[in-house]
PDB file of C-alpha atoms in Angstrom:
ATOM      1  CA  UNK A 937     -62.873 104.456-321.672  1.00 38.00           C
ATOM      2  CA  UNK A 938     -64.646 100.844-322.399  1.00 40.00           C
ATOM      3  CA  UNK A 939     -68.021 100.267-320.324  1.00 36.00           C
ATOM      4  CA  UNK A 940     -68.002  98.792-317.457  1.00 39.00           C
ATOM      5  CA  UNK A 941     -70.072  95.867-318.688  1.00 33.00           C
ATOM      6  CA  UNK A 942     -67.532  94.775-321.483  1.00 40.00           C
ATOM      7  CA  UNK A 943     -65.145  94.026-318.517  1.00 49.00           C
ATOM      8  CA  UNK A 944     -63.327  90.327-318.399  1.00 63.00           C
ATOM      9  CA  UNK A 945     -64.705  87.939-315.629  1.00 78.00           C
ATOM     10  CA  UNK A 946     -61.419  87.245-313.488  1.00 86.00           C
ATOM     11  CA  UNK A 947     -58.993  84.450-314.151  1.00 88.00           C
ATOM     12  CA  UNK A 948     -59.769  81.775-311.748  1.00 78.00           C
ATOM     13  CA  UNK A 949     -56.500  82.390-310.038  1.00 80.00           C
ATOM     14  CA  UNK A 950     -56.665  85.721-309.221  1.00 93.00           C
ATOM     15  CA  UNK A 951     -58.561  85.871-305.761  1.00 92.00           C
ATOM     16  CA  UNK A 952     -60.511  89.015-306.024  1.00 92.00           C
ATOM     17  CA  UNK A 953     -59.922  90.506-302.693  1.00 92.00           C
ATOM     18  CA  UNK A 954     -56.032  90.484-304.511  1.00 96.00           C
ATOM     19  CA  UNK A 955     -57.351  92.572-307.568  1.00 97.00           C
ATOM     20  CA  UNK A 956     -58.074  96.073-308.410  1.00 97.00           C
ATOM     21  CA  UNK A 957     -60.054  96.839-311.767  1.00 97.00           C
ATOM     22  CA  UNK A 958     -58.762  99.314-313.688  1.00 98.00           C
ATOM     23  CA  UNK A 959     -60.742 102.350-315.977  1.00 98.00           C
ATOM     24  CA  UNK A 960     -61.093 100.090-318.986  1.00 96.00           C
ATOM     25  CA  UNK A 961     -62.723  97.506-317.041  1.00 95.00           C
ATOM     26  CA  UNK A 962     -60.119  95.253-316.899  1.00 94.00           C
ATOM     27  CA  UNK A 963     -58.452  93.658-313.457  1.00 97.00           C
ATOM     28  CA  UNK A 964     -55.430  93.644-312.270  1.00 98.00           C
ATOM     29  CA  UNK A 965     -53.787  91.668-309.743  1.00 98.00           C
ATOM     30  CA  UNK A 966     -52.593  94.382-306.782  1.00 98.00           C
ATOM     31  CA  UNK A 967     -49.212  92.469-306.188  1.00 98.00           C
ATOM     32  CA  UNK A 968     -46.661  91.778-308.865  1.00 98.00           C
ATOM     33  CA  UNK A 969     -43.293  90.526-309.309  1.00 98.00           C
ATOM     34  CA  UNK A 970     -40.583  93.421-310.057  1.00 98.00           C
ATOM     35  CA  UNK A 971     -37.744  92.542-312.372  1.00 98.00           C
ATOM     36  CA  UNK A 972     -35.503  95.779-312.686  1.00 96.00           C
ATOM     37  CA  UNK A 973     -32.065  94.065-312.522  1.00 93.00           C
ATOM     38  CA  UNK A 974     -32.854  90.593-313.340  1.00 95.00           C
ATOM     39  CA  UNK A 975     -30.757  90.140-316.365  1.00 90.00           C
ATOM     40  CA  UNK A 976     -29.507  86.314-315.743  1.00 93.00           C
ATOM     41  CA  UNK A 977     -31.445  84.315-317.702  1.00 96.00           C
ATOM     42  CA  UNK A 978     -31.582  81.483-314.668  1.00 96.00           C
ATOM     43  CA  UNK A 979     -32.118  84.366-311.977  1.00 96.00           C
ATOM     44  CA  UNK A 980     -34.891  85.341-313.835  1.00 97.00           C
ATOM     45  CA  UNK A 981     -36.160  82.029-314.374  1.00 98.00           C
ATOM     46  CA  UNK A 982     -35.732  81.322-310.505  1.00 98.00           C
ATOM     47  CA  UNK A 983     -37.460  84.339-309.403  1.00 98.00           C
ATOM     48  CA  UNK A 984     -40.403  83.951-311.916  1.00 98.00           C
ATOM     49  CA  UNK A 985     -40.501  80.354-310.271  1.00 98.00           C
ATOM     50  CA  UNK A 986     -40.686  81.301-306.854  1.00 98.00           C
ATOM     51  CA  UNK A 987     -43.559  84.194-307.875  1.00 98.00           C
ATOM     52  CA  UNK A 988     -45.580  81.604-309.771  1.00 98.00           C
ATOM     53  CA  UNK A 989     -45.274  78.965-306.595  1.00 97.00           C
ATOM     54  CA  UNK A 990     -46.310  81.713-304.324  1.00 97.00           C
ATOM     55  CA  UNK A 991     -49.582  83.258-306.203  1.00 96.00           C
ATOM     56  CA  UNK A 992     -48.138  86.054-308.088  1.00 98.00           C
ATOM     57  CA  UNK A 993     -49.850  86.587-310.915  1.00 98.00           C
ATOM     58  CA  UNK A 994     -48.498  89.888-312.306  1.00 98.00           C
ATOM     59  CA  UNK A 995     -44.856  90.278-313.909  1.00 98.00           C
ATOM     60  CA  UNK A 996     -43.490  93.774-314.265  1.00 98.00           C
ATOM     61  CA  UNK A 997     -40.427  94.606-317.419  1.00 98.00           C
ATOM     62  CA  UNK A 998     -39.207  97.390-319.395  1.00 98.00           C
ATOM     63  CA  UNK A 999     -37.291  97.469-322.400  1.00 98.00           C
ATOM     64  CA  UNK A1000     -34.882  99.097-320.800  1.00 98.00           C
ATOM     65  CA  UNK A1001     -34.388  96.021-318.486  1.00 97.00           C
ATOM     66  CA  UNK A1002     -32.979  93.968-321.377  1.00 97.00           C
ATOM     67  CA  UNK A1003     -34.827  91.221-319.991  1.00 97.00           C
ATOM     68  CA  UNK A1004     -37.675  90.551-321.937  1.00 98.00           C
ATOM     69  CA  UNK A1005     -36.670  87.484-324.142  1.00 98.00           C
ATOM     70  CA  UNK A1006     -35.532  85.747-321.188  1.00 98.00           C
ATOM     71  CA  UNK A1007     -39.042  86.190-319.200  1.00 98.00           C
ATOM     72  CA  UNK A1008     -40.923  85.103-322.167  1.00 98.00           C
ATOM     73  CA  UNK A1009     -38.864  82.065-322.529  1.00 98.00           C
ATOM     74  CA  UNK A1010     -39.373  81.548-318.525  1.00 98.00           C
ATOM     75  CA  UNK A1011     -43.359  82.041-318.748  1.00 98.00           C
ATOM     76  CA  UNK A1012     -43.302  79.568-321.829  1.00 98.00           C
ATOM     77  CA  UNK A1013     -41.678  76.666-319.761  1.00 98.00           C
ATOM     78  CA  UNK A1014     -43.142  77.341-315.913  1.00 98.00           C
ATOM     79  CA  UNK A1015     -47.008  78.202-316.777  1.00 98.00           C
ATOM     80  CA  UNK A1016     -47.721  74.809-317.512  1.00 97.00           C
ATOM     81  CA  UNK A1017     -46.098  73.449-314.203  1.00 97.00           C
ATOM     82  CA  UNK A1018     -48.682  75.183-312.277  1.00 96.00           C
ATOM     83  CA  UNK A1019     -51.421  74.799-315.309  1.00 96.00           C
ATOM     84  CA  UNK A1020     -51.401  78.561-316.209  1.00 97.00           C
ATOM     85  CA  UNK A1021     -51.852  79.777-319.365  1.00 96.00           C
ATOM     86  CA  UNK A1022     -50.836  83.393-321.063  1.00 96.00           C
ATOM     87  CA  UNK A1023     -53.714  84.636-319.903  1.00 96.00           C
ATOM     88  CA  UNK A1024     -53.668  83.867-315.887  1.00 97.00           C
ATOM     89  CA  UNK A1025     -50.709  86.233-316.280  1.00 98.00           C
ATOM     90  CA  UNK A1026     -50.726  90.153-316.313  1.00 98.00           C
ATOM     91  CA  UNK A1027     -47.849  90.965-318.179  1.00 98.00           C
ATOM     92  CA  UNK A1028     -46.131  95.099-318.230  1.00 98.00           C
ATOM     93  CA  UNK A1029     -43.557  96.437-320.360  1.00 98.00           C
ATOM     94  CA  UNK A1030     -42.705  99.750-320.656  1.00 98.00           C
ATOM     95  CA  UNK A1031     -41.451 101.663-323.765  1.00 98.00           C
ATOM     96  CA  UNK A1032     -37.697 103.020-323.139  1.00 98.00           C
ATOM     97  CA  UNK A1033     -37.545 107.228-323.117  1.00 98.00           C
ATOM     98  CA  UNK A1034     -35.048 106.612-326.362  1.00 97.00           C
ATOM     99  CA  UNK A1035     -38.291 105.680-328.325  1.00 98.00           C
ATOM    100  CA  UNK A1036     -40.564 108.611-327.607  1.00 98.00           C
ATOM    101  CA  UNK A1037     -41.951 109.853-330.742  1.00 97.00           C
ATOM    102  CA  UNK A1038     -45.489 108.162-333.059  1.00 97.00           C
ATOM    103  CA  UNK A1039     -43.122 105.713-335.205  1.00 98.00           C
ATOM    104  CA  UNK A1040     -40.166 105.173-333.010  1.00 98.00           C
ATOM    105  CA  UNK A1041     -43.293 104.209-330.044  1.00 98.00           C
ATOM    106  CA  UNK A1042     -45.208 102.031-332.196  1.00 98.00           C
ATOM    107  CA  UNK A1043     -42.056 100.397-332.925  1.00 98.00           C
ATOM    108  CA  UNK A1044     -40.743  99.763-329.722  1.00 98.00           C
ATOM    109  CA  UNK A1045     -43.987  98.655-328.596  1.00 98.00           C
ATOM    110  CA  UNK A1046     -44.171  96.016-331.133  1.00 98.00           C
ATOM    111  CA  UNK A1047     -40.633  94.960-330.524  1.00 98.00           C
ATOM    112  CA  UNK A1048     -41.457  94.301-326.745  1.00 98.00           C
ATOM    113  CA  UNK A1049     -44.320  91.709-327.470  1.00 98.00           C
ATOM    114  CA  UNK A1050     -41.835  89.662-329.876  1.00 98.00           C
ATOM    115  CA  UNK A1051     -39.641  89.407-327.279  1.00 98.00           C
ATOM    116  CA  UNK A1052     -42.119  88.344-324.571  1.00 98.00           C
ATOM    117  CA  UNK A1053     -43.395  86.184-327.297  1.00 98.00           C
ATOM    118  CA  UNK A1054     -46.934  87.633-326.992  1.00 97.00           C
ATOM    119  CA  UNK A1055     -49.884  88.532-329.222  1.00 97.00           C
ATOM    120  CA  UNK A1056     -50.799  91.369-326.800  1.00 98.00           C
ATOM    121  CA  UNK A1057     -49.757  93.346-323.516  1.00 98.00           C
ATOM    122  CA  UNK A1058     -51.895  94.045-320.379  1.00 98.00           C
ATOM    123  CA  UNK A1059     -50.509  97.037-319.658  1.00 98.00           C
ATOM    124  CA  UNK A1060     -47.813  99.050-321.393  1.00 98.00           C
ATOM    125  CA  UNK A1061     -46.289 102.337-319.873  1.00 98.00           C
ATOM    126  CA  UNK A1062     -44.287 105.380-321.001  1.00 98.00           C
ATOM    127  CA  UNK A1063     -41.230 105.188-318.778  1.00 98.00           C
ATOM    128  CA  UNK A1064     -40.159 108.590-318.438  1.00 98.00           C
ATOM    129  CA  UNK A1065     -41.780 111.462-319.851  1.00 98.00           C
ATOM    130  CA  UNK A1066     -38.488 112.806-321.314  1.00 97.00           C
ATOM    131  CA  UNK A1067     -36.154 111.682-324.519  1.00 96.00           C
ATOM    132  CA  UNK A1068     -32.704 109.944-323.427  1.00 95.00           C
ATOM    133  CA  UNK A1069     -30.323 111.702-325.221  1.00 92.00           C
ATOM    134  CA  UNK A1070     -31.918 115.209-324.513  1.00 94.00           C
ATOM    135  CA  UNK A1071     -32.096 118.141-321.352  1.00 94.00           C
ATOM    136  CA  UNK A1072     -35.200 117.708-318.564  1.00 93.00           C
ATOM    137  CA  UNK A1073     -36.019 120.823-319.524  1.00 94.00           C
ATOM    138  CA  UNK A1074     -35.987 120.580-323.403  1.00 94.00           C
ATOM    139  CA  UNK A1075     -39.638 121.631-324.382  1.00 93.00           C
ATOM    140  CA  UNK A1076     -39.524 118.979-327.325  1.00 95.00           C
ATOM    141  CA  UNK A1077     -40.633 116.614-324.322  1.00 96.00           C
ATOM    142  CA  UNK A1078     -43.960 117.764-324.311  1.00 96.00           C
ATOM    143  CA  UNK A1079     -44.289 116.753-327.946  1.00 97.00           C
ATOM    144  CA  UNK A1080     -42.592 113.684-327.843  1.00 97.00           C
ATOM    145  CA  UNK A1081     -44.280 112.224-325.199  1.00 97.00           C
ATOM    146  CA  UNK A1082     -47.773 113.356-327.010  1.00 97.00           C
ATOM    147  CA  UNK A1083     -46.767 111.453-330.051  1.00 98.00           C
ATOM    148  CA  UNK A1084     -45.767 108.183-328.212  1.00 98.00           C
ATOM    149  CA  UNK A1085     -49.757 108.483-326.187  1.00 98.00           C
ATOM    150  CA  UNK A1086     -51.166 108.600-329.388  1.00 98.00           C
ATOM    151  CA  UNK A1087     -48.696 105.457-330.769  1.00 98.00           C
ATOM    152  CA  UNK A1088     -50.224 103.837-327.456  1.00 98.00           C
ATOM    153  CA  UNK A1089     -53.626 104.640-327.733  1.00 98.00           C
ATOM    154  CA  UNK A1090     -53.365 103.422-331.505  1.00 98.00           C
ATOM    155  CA  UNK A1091     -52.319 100.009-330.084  1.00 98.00           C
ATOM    156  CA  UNK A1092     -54.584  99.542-327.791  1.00 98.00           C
ATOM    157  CA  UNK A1093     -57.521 100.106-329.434  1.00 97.00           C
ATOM    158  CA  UNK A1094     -56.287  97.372-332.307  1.00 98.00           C
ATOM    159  CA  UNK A1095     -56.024  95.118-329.208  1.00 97.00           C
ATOM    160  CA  UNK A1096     -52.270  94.930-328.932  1.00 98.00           C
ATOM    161  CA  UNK A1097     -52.336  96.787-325.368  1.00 98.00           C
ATOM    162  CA  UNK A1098     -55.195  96.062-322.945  1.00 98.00           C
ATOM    163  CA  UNK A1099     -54.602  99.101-321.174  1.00 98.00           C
ATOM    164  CA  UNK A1100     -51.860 102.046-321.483  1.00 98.00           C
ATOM    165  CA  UNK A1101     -50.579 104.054-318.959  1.00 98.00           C
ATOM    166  CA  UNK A1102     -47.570 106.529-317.443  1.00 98.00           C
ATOM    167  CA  UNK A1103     -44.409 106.281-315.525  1.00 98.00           C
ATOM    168  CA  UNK A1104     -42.904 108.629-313.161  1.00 98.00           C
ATOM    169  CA  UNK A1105     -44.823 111.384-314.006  1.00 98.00           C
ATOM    170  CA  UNK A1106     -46.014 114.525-312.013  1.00 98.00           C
ATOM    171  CA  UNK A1107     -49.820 115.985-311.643  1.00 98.00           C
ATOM    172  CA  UNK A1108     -48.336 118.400-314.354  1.00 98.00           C
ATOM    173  CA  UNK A1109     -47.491 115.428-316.630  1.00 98.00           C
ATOM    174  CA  UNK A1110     -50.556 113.666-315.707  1.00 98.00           C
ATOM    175  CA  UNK A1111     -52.947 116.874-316.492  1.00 98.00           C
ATOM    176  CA  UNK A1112     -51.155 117.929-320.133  1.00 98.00           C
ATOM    177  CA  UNK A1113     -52.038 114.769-321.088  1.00 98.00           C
ATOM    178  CA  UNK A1114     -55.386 114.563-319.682  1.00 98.00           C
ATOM    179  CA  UNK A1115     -55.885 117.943-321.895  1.00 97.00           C
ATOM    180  CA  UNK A1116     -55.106 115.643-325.279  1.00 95.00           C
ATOM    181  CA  UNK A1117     -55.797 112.429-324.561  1.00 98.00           C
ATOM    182  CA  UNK A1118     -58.544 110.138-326.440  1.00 97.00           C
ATOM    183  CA  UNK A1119     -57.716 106.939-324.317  1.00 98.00           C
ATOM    184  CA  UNK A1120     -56.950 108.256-320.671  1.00 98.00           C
ATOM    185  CA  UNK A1121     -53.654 106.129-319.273  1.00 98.00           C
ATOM    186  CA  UNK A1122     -54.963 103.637-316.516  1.00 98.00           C
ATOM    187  CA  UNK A1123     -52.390 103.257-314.315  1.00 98.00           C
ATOM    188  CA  UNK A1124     -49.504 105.620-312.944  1.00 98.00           C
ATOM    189  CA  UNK A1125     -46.543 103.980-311.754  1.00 98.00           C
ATOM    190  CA  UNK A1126     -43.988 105.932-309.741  1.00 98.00           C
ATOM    191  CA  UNK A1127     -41.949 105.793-306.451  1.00 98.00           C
ATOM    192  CA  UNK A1128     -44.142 105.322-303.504  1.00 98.00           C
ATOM    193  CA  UNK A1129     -42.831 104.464-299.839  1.00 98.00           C
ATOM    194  CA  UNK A1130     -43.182 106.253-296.324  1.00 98.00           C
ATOM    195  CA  UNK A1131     -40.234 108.726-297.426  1.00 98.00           C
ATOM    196  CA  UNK A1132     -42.267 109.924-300.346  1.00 98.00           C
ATOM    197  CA  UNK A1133     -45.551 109.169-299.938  1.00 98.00           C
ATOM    198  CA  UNK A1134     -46.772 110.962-302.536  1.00 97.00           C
ATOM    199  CA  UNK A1135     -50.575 112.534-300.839  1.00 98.00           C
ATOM    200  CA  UNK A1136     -51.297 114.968-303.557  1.00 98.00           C
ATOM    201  CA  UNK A1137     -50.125 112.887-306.649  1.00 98.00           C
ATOM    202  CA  UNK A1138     -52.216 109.589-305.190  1.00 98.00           C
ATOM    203  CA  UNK A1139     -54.984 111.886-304.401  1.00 98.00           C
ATOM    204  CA  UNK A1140     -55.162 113.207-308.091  1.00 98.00           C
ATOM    205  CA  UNK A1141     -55.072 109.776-309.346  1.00 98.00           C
ATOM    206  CA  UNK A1142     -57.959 108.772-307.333  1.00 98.00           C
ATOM    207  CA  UNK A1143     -59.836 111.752-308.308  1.00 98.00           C
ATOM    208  CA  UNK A1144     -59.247 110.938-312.212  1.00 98.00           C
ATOM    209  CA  UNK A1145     -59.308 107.121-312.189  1.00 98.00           C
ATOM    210  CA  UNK A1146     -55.690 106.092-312.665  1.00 98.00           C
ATOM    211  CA  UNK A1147     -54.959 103.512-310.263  1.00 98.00           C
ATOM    212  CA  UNK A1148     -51.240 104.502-309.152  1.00 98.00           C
ATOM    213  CA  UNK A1149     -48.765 101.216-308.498  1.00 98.00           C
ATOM    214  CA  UNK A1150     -45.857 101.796-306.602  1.00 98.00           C
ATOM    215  CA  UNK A1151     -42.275 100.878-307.208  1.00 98.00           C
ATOM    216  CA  UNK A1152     -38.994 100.780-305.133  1.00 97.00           C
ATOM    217  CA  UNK A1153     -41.790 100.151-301.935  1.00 98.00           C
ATOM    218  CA  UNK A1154     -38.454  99.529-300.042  1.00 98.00           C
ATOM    219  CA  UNK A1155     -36.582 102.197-300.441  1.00 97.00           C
ATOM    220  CA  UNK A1156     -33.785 100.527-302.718  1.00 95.00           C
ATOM    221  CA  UNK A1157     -33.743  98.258-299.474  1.00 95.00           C
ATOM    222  CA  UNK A1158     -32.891 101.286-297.070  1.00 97.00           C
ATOM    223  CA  UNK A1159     -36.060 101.336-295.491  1.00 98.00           C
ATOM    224  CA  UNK A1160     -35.800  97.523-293.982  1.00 98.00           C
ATOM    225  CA  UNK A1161     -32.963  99.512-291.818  1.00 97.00           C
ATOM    226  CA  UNK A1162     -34.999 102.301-289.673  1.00 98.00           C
ATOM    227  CA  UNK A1163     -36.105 101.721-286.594  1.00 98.00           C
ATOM    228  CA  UNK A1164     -39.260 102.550-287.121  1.00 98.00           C
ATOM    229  CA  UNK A1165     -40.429 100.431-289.812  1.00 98.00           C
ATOM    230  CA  UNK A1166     -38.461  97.692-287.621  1.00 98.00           C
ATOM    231  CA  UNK A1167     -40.736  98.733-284.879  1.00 98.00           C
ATOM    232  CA  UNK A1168     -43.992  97.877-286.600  1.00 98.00           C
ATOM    233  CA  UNK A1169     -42.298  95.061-288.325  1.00 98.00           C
ATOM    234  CA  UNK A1170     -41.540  93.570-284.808  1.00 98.00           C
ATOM    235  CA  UNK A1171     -44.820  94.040-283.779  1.00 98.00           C
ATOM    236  CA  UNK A1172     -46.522  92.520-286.307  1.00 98.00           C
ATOM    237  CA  UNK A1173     -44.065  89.972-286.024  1.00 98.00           C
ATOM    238  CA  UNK A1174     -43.608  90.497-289.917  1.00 98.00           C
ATOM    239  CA  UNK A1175     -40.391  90.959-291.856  1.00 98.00           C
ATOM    240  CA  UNK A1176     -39.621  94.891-292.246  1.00 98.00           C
ATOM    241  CA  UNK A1177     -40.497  94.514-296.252  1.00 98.00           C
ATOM    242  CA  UNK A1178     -43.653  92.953-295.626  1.00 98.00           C
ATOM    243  CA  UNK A1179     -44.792  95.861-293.496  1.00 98.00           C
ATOM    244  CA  UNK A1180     -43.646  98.149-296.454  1.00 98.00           C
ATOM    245  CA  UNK A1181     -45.401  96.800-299.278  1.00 98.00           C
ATOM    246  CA  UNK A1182     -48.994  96.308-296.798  1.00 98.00           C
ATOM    247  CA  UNK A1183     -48.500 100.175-296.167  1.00 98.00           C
ATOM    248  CA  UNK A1184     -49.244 100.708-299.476  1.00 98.00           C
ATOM    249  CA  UNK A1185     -51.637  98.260-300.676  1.00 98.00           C
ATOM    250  CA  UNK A1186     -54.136  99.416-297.424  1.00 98.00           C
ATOM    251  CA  UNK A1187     -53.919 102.704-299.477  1.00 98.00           C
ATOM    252  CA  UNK A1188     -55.069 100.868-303.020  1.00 98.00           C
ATOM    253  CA  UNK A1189     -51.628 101.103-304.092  1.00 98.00           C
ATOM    254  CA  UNK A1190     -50.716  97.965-305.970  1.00 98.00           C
ATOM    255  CA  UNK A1191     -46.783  96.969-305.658  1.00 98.00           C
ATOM    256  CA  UNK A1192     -44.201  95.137-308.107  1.00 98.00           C
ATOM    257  CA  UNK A1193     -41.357  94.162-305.072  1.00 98.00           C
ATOM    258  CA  UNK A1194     -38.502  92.258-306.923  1.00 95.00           C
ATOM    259  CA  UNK A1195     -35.505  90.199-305.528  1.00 95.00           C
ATOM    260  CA  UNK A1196     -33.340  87.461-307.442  1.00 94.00           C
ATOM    261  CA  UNK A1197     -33.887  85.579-303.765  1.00 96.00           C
ATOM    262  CA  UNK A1198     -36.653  82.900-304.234  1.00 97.00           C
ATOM    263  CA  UNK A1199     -37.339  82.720-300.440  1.00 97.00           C
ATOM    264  CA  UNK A1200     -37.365  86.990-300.340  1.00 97.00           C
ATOM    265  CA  UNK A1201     -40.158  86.187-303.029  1.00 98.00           C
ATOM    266  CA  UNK A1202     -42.534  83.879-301.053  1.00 98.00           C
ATOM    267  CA  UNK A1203     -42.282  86.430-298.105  1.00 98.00           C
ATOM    268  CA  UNK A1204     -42.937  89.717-299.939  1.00 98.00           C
ATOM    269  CA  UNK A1205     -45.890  87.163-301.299  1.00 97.00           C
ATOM    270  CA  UNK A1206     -47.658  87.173-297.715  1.00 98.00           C
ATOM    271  CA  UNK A1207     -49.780  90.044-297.690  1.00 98.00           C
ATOM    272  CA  UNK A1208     -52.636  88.842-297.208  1.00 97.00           C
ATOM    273  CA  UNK A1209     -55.114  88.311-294.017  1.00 95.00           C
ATOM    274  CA  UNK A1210     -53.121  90.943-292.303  1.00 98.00           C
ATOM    275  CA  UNK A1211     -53.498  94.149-291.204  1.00 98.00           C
ATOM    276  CA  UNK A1212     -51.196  97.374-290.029  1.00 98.00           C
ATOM    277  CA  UNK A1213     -53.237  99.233-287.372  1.00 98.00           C
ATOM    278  CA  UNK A1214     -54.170 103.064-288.285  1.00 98.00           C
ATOM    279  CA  UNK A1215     -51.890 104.011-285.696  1.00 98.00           C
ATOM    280  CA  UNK A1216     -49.053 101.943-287.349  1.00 98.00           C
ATOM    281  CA  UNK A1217     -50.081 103.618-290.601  1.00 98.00           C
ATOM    282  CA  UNK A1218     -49.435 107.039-289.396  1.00 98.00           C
ATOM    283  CA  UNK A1219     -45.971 106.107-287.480  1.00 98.00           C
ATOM    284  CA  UNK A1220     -45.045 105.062-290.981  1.00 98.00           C
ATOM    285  CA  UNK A1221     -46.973 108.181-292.900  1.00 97.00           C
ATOM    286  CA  UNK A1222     -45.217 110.313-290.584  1.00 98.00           C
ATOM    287  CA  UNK A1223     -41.524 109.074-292.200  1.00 98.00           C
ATOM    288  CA  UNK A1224     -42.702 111.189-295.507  1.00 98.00           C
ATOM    289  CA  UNK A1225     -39.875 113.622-296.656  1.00 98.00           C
ATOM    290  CA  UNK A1226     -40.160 113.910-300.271  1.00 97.00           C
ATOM    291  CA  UNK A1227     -37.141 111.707-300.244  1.00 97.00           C
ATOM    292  CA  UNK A1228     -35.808 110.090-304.089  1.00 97.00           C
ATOM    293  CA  UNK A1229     -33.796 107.036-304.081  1.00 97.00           C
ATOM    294  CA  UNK A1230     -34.320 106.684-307.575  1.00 96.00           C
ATOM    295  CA  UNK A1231     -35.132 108.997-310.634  1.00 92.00           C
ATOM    296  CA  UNK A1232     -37.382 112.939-309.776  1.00 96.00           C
ATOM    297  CA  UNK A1233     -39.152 113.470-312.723  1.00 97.00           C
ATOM    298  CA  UNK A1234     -40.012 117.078-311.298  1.00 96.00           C
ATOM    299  CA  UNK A1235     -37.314 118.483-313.287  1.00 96.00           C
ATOM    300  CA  UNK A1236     -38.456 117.117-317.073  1.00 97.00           C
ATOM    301  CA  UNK A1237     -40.348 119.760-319.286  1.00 96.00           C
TER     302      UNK A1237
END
């Protein structure tokens, strides 16, 4: 873990009431711009557009996203509109669960910054913590996913990764490689919304360091729907999504929303100078179920 003192001064974009510093003393803006599904090469251009205009200043990929080449290409041609450079930008990628393993890791890893056309990543992530291609419960995972940390932890420390971190992992996951670890990940992201809020796992993060970011805030979009989040959302005379994503960040959760709408962007943008009551908080905690809409990593060995 780097001192404290060695951390960057903030870009002068990056308000800091809007940032969170990690454990390797770098920051991190708390609201980003999703891109799970963005595939379009124009869609992705008018999305990153719409996130630039509106003071995003984090962009969120994956290998598995295929979308990579086409972001880089898009942060290449709109920075300079709104006189950013690569390094106003937080950029994520995360390596695919096909690539699990030292070499294969390393690899990937490498292949992800020539396709975002960058000397280095601010954060890179460990999708899954199983193989595609093999059983949750093959016990191989274990060692895999060792063998990619230490692929990670390689990288950053040659500079290539700012910071390293996990993906829909458990407080199993997270302690087996707390056990091993050299560099310990910063930054845990996983599905986080009033249906599966997630006490125990955020409270484990806190108590270790690892700043946990949420993703699918809404639900898949179901969550816009119930009456109650309507409720508050009336209330606060908010849209139902901006209610979502402020649940989380008044818990220090940082959130990646995403939508191919450039007018959805600019409203999940307005987070800011707003506040849900406590009470508001707990008719939304109060939802929690332990409810998936996308992947349980309980099940993976």
């Amino acid at each position: 873990m780097q001192n404290q003192q060695a951390a960057r001064e903030l870009p002068g974009s990056w308000p800091p009431e809007r940032t969170i510093w990690l454990n390797t003393g770098a920051p991190m803006p708390l609201l980003g711009l999703g891109t799970f599904h963005l595939q379009d090469k124009e869609a992705v251009r008018l999305s990153l557009n719409a996130a630039l205009e509106n003071g995003y200043r984090l962009v969120d990929t994956a290998a598995v996203y295929g979308n990579e080449a086409a972001i880089g290409n898009a942060l290449r041609e709109l920075l300079p509109r709104y006189g950013l450079s690569r390094e106003d930008v937080f950029l994520t990628s995360k390596l695919s669960p096909r690539d699990h393993g030292e070499g294969p890791a390393e690899a990937a890893c490498l292949r992800s910054l020539r396709e975002l056309g960058c000397d280095y990543l601010d954060l890179y992530l460990i999708h899954w913590p199983g193989t595609q291609g093999r059983p949750q419960e093959d016990k191989g995972n274990r060692e895999r996913r060792q063998l990619s940390w230490r692929a990670l932890e390689r990288l950053h420390e040659a500079g290539k990764l700012r910071a390293i971190g996990v993906s829909n992992y458990t407080i199993g996951h997270l302690q087996e490689l707390l056990t091993s670890c050299r560099v310990p990940p910063a930054v845990l992201q996983v599905e986080f919304h009033p249906e599966l809020a997630q006490s125990e796992l955020l409270d484990f993060c806190r108590q270790k360091g690892i700043h946990l970011q949420a993703y699918s805030s809404l639900g898949t979009g179901q969550l816009v729907r119930r009456p109650e989040v309507m409720r508050v959302a009336d209330r606060q005379q908010r849209t139902p999504a901006q209610v979502l994503l402020r649940w989380a960040l008044q818990q220090g959760v940082s959130v990646i929303p995403k939508s191919a709408s450039p007018t959805r962007v600019a409203e999940n943008g307005q987070l800011w100078n707003w506040n849900l009551t406590q009470t508001e908080m707990e008719e939304l905690r109060v939802l929690d179920c332990g409810k998936h809409y996308c992947w349980d990593p309980s099940g993976v060995a």
